[in-house]
Amino acid sequence: MTEGGYGLTTDLGIIGGGVMGEALLSRIVSGRLYDPEKILVSDLSPLRRDTLREQYGVEVTENNADVASSASVVLLAVKPQIFSKVSPSLDVSFQGMGSPPLVLSILAGTSLSTLSLGLGEKVPVVRAMPNTPATVGAGITAIARGVKVSDDQFATARKIFEAVGSVVEVPESLMDGVTGVSGSGPAYVALMVEALADGGVAAGLPREIASQLALQTVLGASQLMAETELHPAILKDRVSSPGGTTIAGVAALEENGFRSAIIQAVQAASQRSQELGTQ
Ligand SMILES: NC(=O)c1ccc[n+]([C@@H]2O[C@H](COP(=O)([O-])OP(=O)(O)OC[C@H]3O[C@@H](n4cnc5c(N)ncnc54)[C@H](OP(=O)(O)O)[C@@H]3O)[C@@H](O)[C@H]2O)c1
């Protein structure tokens, strides 16, 4: 806990109360990780600030420097494009501190070296890549540790992201691959669910029933593999009887390059992440 310029003892500061900032905030509050009165969120939009204060009971401000100067952990959740606008005021606040707060950045494609350059070299930074299922507590976040981060600080980072799902530690060099799989992955799965439902409609099912069947099938198959630790190939073999319906469906998928399409999607997204990081 740090007594700061905001005149409050703030345990956690969040800069940017948008989609991902709110997803993390809602789970942190409902999981009682931090007392809402000890959380300070900054956002430019007065409407967002009012909503977050009313919904979660947190403190709000329009001034990012308030957060930087009062919190012991700062979650940076603005869009990557505006990091260069936000960082100067944070840098100034951190400069005046003996031990600056731990910064957790979820900015896609923004490297630890770019973050250090913008925030000051002495600031301990963890780079993280969560994904949208975080909103319902079923996310997965990859975290990469900056050089100034202590063991205790890294444990804190892990605990915060565990509030919205699972956490894996990776070297920063793997973040583009992570983005291609779990960052962008929810969109591929959404396409899969939509296509599965479309197939059902093509086979004569009413849309509502087809959608329910498709969604629960993806959810159920994932849960089965997760809970039994079954290899995907084993699950596929178990539901494919000789000369049966499933193997006919699998053969059609193979003929149309289903697996290759997904592999290429991950490669394309990883490549794009790398390009965005160097812009
Ligand atoms: N959504 C995802 O699936 C996902 C996954 C992994 C990582 N991320 C990362 O998470 C970060 C946030 O993404 P998001 O989807 O949550 O975006 P978002 O909904 O646009 O949230 C960003 C928030 O920051 C506010 N903001 C803008 N300028 C600000 C400033 N100068 N000071 C304080 N707040 C400011 C925005 O307000 P206005 O709307 O008024 O501009 C908005 O409420 C991004 O860096 C993204 O790469 C997102």
GROMACS .gro file of C-alpha atoms and ligand atoms in nm:
model
  327
    1MET     CA    1   0.000   0.000   0.000
    2THR     CA    2   0.125   0.346  -0.084
    3GLU     CA    3   0.014   0.682   0.044
    4GLY     CA    4   0.016   0.896  -0.266
    5GLY     CA    5  -0.059   1.230  -0.425
    6TYR     CA    6  -0.427   1.143  -0.466
    7GLY     CA    7  -0.457   1.164  -0.090
    8LEU     CA    8  -0.582   0.807  -0.064
    9THR     CA    9  -0.428   0.475   0.014
   10THR     CA   10  -0.480   0.295  -0.314
   11ASP     CA   11  -0.390  -0.071  -0.357
   12LEU     CA   12  -0.473  -0.104  -0.724
   13GLY     CA   13  -0.493   0.157  -0.998
   14ILE     CA   14  -0.643   0.094  -1.340
   15ILE     CA   15  -0.570   0.328  -1.629
   16GLY     CA   16  -0.842   0.282  -1.893
   17GLY     CA   17  -1.177   0.146  -1.777
   18GLY     CA   18  -1.283  -0.003  -2.112
   19VAL     CA   19  -1.377  -0.360  -2.205
   20MET     CA   20  -1.070  -0.536  -2.068
   21GLY     CA   21  -1.016  -0.296  -1.778
   22GLU     CA   22  -1.374  -0.358  -1.665
   23ALA     CA   23  -1.348  -0.737  -1.718
   24LEU     CA   24  -1.052  -0.747  -1.481
   25LEU     CA   25  -1.207  -0.498  -1.240
   26SER     CA   26  -1.536  -0.689  -1.211
   27ARG     CA   27  -1.362  -1.017  -1.126
   28ILE     CA   28  -1.111  -0.855  -0.891
   29VAL     CA   29  -1.400  -0.697  -0.700
   30SER     CA   30  -1.627  -1.004  -0.700
   31GLY     CA   31  -1.331  -1.226  -0.597
   32ARG     CA   32  -1.252  -0.978  -0.315
   33LEU     CA   33  -0.890  -0.956  -0.427
   34TYR     CA   34  -0.888  -0.588  -0.339
   35ASP     CA   35  -1.130  -0.374  -0.143
   36PRO     CA   36  -1.322  -0.161  -0.402
   37GLU     CA   37  -1.255   0.151  -0.194
   38LYS     CA   38  -0.883   0.087  -0.243
   39ILE     CA   39  -0.914   0.070  -0.622
   40LEU     CA   40  -0.877   0.385  -0.831
   41VAL     CA   41  -0.975   0.383  -1.199
   42SER     CA   42  -0.893   0.658  -1.446
   43ASP     CA   43  -1.083   0.705  -1.769
   44LEU     CA   44  -1.138   1.004  -1.995
   45SER     CA   45  -1.511   0.944  -2.029
   46PRO     CA   46  -1.726   1.088  -1.745
   47LEU     CA   47  -1.995   0.834  -1.834
   48ARG     CA   48  -1.754   0.542  -1.796
   49ARG     CA   49  -1.629   0.680  -1.466
   50ASP     CA   50  -1.983   0.715  -1.327
   51THR     CA   51  -2.077   0.366  -1.444
   52LEU     CA   52  -1.769   0.203  -1.290
   53ARG     CA   53  -1.810   0.391  -0.961
   54GLU     CA   54  -2.179   0.303  -0.932
   55GLN     CA   55  -2.142  -0.058  -1.043
   56TYR     CA   56  -1.830  -0.158  -0.849
   57GLY     CA   57  -1.799   0.101  -0.571
   58VAL     CA   58  -1.447   0.199  -0.681
   59GLU     CA   59  -1.286   0.545  -0.674
   60VAL     CA   60  -1.255   0.716  -1.013
   61THR     CA   61  -1.054   1.000  -1.161
   62GLU     CA   62  -0.995   1.164  -1.498
   63ASN     CA   63  -0.630   1.215  -1.417
   64ASN     CA   64  -0.389   0.927  -1.487
   65ALA     CA   65  -0.123   1.089  -1.269
   66ASP     CA   66  -0.356   1.043  -0.968
   67VAL     CA   67  -0.339   0.669  -1.027
   68ALA     CA   68   0.035   0.666  -1.092
   69SER     CA   69   0.112   0.856  -0.773
   70SER     CA   70  -0.116   0.667  -0.536
   71ALA     CA   71  -0.132   0.298  -0.634
   72SER     CA   72   0.113   0.022  -0.550
   73VAL     CA   73   0.001  -0.178  -0.855
   74VAL     CA   74  -0.104  -0.006  -1.180
   75LEU     CA   75  -0.291  -0.194  -1.452
   76LEU     CA   76  -0.242  -0.024  -1.788
   77ALA     CA   77  -0.550  -0.099  -2.001
   78VAL     CA   78  -0.566   0.171  -2.268
   79LYS     CA   79  -0.533   0.105  -2.641
   80PRO     CA   80  -0.172   0.054  -2.755
   81GLN     CA   81  -0.200   0.349  -2.997
   82ILE     CA   82  -0.237   0.596  -2.712
   83PHE     CA   83   0.048   0.465  -2.494
   84SER     CA   84   0.275   0.746  -2.616
   85LYS     CA   85   0.011   1.001  -2.506
   86VAL     CA   86  -0.041   0.843  -2.164
   87SER     CA   87   0.319   0.756  -2.074
   88PRO     CA   88   0.471   1.107  -2.023
   89SER     CA   89   0.251   1.194  -1.722
   90LEU     CA   90   0.310   0.848  -1.571
   91ASP     CA   91   0.684   0.880  -1.627
   92VAL     CA   92   0.687   1.215  -1.445
   93SER     CA   93   0.497   1.068  -1.147
   94PHE     CA   94   0.721   0.759  -1.129
   95GLN     CA   95   1.042   0.968  -1.152
   96GLY     CA   96   0.966   1.131  -0.819
   97MET     CA   97   0.922   0.800  -0.637
   98GLY     CA   98   1.183   0.597  -0.453
   99SER     CA   99   1.011   0.272  -0.547
  100PRO     CA  100   0.765   0.310  -0.834
  101PRO     CA  101   0.459   0.083  -0.848
  102LEU     CA  102   0.439  -0.248  -1.028
  103VAL     CA  103   0.293  -0.185  -1.375
  104LEU     CA  104   0.089  -0.457  -1.546
  105SER     CA  105   0.047  -0.382  -1.916
  106ILE     CA  106  -0.213  -0.558  -2.130
  107LEU     CA  107  -0.132  -0.346  -2.437
  108ALA     CA  108  -0.124  -0.578  -2.738
  109GLY     CA  109   0.203  -0.575  -2.930
  110THR     CA  110   0.372  -0.328  -2.693
  111SER     CA  111   0.707  -0.470  -2.585
  112LEU     CA  112   0.867  -0.453  -2.241
  113SER     CA  113   1.141  -0.234  -2.389
  114THR     CA  114   0.885   0.013  -2.532
  115LEU     CA  115   0.706   0.016  -2.196
  116SER     CA  116   1.032   0.077  -2.009
  117LEU     CA  117   1.128   0.351  -2.249
  118GLY     CA  118   0.796   0.528  -2.194
  119LEU     CA  119   0.758   0.472  -1.820
  120GLY     CA  120   1.120   0.493  -1.703
  121GLU     CA  121   1.381   0.220  -1.672
  122LYS     CA  122   1.342   0.168  -1.298
  123VAL     CA  123   0.971   0.080  -1.321
  124PRO     CA  124   0.895  -0.292  -1.272
  125VAL     CA  125   0.674  -0.401  -1.564
  126VAL     CA  126   0.489  -0.724  -1.641
  127ARG     CA  127   0.356  -0.762  -1.994
  128ALA     CA  128   0.035  -0.964  -2.019
  129MET     CA  129  -0.195  -1.089  -2.292
  130PRO     CA  130  -0.542  -1.178  -2.161
  131ASN     CA  131  -0.832  -1.276  -2.385
  132THR     CA  132  -1.203  -1.189  -2.400
  133PRO     CA  133  -1.334  -1.496  -2.208
  134ALA     CA  134  -1.178  -1.308  -1.913
  135THR     CA  135  -1.509  -1.121  -1.905
  136VAL     CA  136  -1.678  -1.437  -1.770
  137GLY     CA  137  -1.381  -1.555  -1.565
  138ALA     CA  138  -1.281  -1.816  -1.825
  139GLY     CA  139  -0.988  -1.634  -1.980
  140ILE     CA  140  -0.627  -1.733  -2.021
  141THR     CA  141  -0.352  -1.478  -1.972
  142ALA     CA  142   0.010  -1.518  -2.076
  143ILE     CA  143   0.250  -1.309  -1.868
  144ALA     CA  144   0.611  -1.210  -1.938
  145ARG     CA  145   0.830  -1.070  -1.662
  146GLY     CA  146   1.034  -0.752  -1.694
  147VAL     CA  147   1.385  -0.741  -1.544
  148LYS     CA  148   1.297  -0.510  -1.253
  149VAL     CA  149   1.010  -0.728  -1.127
  150SER     CA  150   1.068  -0.899  -0.789
  151ASP     CA  151   0.938  -1.248  -0.707
  152ASP     CA  152   0.669  -1.099  -0.482
  153GLN     CA  153   0.559  -0.857  -0.752
  154PHE     CA  154   0.542  -1.135  -1.009
  155ALA     CA  155   0.329  -1.341  -0.769
  156THR     CA  156   0.097  -1.039  -0.733
  157ALA     CA  157   0.068  -1.012  -1.112
  158ARG     CA  158  -0.017  -1.380  -1.138
  159LYS     CA  159  -0.284  -1.348  -0.867
  160ILE     CA  160  -0.449  -1.053  -1.039
  161PHE     CA  161  -0.476  -1.231  -1.375
  162GLU     CA  162  -0.590  -1.552  -1.207
  163ALA     CA  163  -0.899  -1.353  -1.105
  164VAL     CA  164  -1.013  -1.379  -1.471
  165GLY     CA  165  -0.902  -1.735  -1.552
  166SER     CA  166  -0.580  -1.931  -1.600
  167VAL     CA  167  -0.231  -1.788  -1.623
  168VAL     CA  168   0.078  -1.911  -1.809
  169GLU     CA  169   0.424  -1.761  -1.789
  170VAL     CA  170   0.611  -1.723  -2.118
  171PRO     CA  171   0.930  -1.551  -2.230
  172GLU     CA  172   0.839  -1.226  -2.404
  173SER     CA  173   0.964  -1.362  -2.739
  174LEU     CA  174   0.658  -1.594  -2.745
  175MET     CA  175   0.396  -1.319  -2.704
  176ASP     CA  176   0.321  -1.297  -3.078
  177GLY     CA  177   0.250  -1.671  -3.085
  178VAL     CA  178   0.030  -1.633  -2.776
  179THR     CA  179  -0.163  -1.355  -2.951
  180GLY     CA  180  -0.220  -1.581  -3.254
  181VAL     CA  181  -0.356  -1.869  -3.043
  182SER     CA  182  -0.538  -1.739  -2.733
  183GLY     CA  183  -0.564  -1.364  -2.801
  184SER     CA  184  -0.728  -1.403  -3.142
  185GLY     CA  185  -0.854  -1.759  -3.082
  186PRO     CA  186  -1.197  -1.663  -2.944
  187ALA     CA  187  -1.282  -1.521  -3.289
  188TYR     CA  188  -1.189  -1.848  -3.461
  189VAL     CA  189  -1.407  -2.041  -3.215
  190ALA     CA  190  -1.693  -1.795  -3.274
  191LEU     CA  191  -1.665  -1.863  -3.649
  192MET     CA  192  -1.666  -2.235  -3.580
  193VAL     CA  193  -1.983  -2.209  -3.367
  194GLU     CA  194  -2.153  -1.995  -3.631
  195ALA     CA  195  -2.057  -2.235  -3.911
  196LEU     CA  196  -2.168  -2.536  -3.710
  197ALA     CA  197  -2.509  -2.374  -3.658
  198ASP     CA  198  -2.529  -2.279  -4.028
  199GLY     CA  199  -2.460  -2.642  -4.112
  200GLY     CA  200  -2.747  -2.742  -3.885
  201VAL     CA  201  -2.980  -2.501  -4.061
  202ALA     CA  202  -2.862  -2.641  -4.397
  203ALA     CA  203  -2.952  -2.987  -4.263
  204GLY     CA  204  -3.305  -2.863  -4.185
  205LEU     CA  205  -3.283  -2.758  -3.817
  206PRO     CA  206  -3.453  -2.440  -3.693
  207ARG     CA  207  -3.191  -2.167  -3.635
  208GLU     CA  208  -3.250  -2.144  -3.260
  209ILE     CA  209  -3.204  -2.518  -3.205
  210ALA     CA  210  -2.903  -2.532  -3.439
  211SER     CA  211  -2.734  -2.246  -3.249
  212GLN     CA  212  -2.800  -2.406  -2.911
  213LEU     CA  213  -2.663  -2.741  -3.031
  214ALA     CA  214  -2.355  -2.580  -3.187
  215LEU     CA  215  -2.264  -2.368  -2.883
  216GLN     CA  216  -2.313  -2.644  -2.629
  217THR     CA  217  -2.118  -2.890  -2.847
  218VAL     CA  218  -1.812  -2.662  -2.854
  219LEU     CA  219  -1.848  -2.589  -2.482
  220GLY     CA  220  -1.904  -2.955  -2.392
  221ALA     CA  221  -1.623  -3.093  -2.608
  222SER     CA  222  -1.382  -2.835  -2.459
  223GLN     CA  223  -1.494  -2.917  -2.106
  224LEU     CA  224  -1.458  -3.290  -2.172
  225MET     CA  225  -1.102  -3.247  -2.301
  226ALA     CA  226  -1.013  -3.012  -2.014
  227GLU     CA  227  -1.155  -3.227  -1.736
  228THR     CA  228  -1.034  -3.565  -1.864
  229GLU     CA  229  -0.709  -3.426  -2.010
  230LEU     CA  230  -0.801  -3.624  -2.318
  231HIS     CA  231  -0.586  -3.561  -2.625
  232PRO     CA  232  -0.805  -3.410  -2.903
  233ALA     CA  233  -0.710  -3.696  -3.138
  234ILE     CA  234  -0.836  -3.953  -2.884
  235LEU     CA  235  -1.170  -3.772  -2.849
  236LYS     CA  236  -1.201  -3.765  -3.230
  237ASP     CA  237  -1.121  -4.139  -3.251
  238ARG     CA  238  -1.373  -4.221  -2.977
  239VAL     CA  239  -1.662  -4.055  -3.157
  240SER     CA  240  -1.572  -4.187  -3.503
  241SER     CA  241  -1.717  -4.536  -3.551
  242PRO     CA  242  -1.622  -4.741  -3.860
  243GLY     CA  243  -1.825  -4.634  -4.162
  244GLY     CA  244  -2.024  -4.395  -3.939
  245THR     CA  245  -2.149  -4.038  -3.959
  246THR     CA  246  -1.864  -3.865  -3.772
  247ILE     CA  247  -1.582  -4.005  -3.987
  248ALA     CA  248  -1.778  -3.891  -4.294
  249GLY     CA  249  -1.789  -3.539  -4.143
  250VAL     CA  250  -1.419  -3.552  -4.048
  251ALA     CA  251  -1.328  -3.661  -4.404
  252ALA     CA  252  -1.521  -3.362  -4.543
  253LEU     CA  253  -1.334  -3.127  -4.307
  254GLU     CA  254  -0.998  -3.274  -4.411
  255GLU     CA  255  -1.088  -3.245  -4.779
  256ASN     CA  256  -1.157  -2.874  -4.724
  257GLY     CA  257  -0.835  -2.806  -4.535
  258PHE     CA  258  -0.996  -2.737  -4.196
  259ARG     CA  259  -0.686  -2.802  -3.986
  260SER     CA  260  -0.457  -2.626  -4.231
  261ALA     CA  261  -0.690  -2.321  -4.231
  262ILE     CA  262  -0.666  -2.294  -3.852
  263ILE     CA  263  -0.289  -2.339  -3.847
  264GLN     CA  264  -0.259  -2.065  -4.110
  265ALA     CA  265  -0.494  -1.837  -3.912
  266VAL     CA  266  -0.267  -1.864  -3.606
  267GLN     CA  267   0.041  -1.798  -3.819
  268ALA     CA  268  -0.122  -1.494  -3.986
  269ALA     CA  269  -0.235  -1.346  -3.653
  270SER     CA  270   0.109  -1.402  -3.497
  271GLN     CA  271   0.273  -1.238  -3.795
  272ARG     CA  272   0.035  -0.942  -3.772
  273SER     CA  273   0.107  -0.907  -3.400
  274GLN     CA  274   0.479  -0.894  -3.480
  275GLU     CA  275   0.420  -0.628  -3.748
  276LEU     CA  276   0.209  -0.414  -3.512
  277GLY     CA  277   0.480  -0.437  -3.247
  278THR     CA  278   0.742  -0.294  -3.480
  279GLN     CA  279   0.530  -0.002  -3.606
  280LIG     N1  280  -1.037  -0.668  -2.569
  280LIG     C1  281  -0.954  -0.772  -2.581
  280LIG     O1  282  -0.989  -0.882  -2.620
  280LIG     C2  283  -0.810  -0.759  -2.543
  280LIG     C3  284  -0.732  -0.874  -2.529
  280LIG     C4  285  -0.599  -0.860  -2.489
  280LIG     C5  286  -0.546  -0.734  -2.470
  280LIG     N2  287  -0.624  -0.625  -2.488
  280LIG     C6  288  -0.564  -0.494  -2.468
  280LIG     O2  289  -0.638  -0.427  -2.369
  280LIG     C7  290  -0.625  -0.288  -2.391
  280LIG     C8  291  -0.762  -0.225  -2.381
  280LIG     O3  292  -0.846  -0.282  -2.480
  280LIG     P1  293  -1.001  -0.269  -2.470
  280LIG     O4  294  -1.058  -0.362  -2.569
  280LIG     O5  295  -1.041  -0.278  -2.328
  280LIG     O6  296  -1.016  -0.118  -2.522
  280LIG     P2  297  -1.125  -0.010  -2.483
  280LIG     O7  298  -1.254  -0.075  -2.451
  280LIG     O8  299  -1.121   0.098  -2.588
  280LIG     O9  300  -1.067   0.049  -2.345
  280LIG     C9  301  -0.974   0.152  -2.336
  280LIG    C10  302  -1.030   0.256  -2.237
  280LIG    O10  303  -0.931   0.354  -2.214
  280LIG    C11  304  -0.994   0.480  -2.216
  280LIG     N3  305  -0.897   0.586  -2.248
  280LIG    C12  306  -0.866   0.639  -2.369
  280LIG     N4  307  -0.771   0.734  -2.355
  280LIG    C13  308  -0.740   0.737  -2.223
  280LIG    C14  309  -0.650   0.816  -2.146
  280LIG     N5  310  -0.570   0.907  -2.202
  280LIG     N6  311  -0.645   0.795  -2.014
  280LIG    C15  312  -0.724   0.703  -1.953
  280LIG     N7  313  -0.812   0.626  -2.022
  280LIG    C16  314  -0.820   0.644  -2.154
  280LIG    C17  315  -1.097   0.465  -2.323
  280LIG    O11  316  -1.192   0.570  -2.315
  280LIG     P3  317  -1.265   0.620  -2.450
  280LIG    O12  318  -1.347   0.506  -2.497
  280LIG    O13  319  -1.345   0.736  -2.400
  280LIG    O14  320  -1.157   0.657  -2.546
  280LIG    C18  321  -1.153   0.327  -2.290
  280LIG    O15  322  -1.252   0.335  -2.189
  280LIG    C19  323  -0.562  -0.268  -2.528
  280LIG    O16  324  -0.428  -0.228  -2.514
  280LIG    C20  325  -0.568  -0.405  -2.590
  280LIG    O17  326  -0.456  -0.430  -2.674
  280LIG    C21  327  -0.755  -0.633  -2.522
   0.00000   0.00000   0.00000
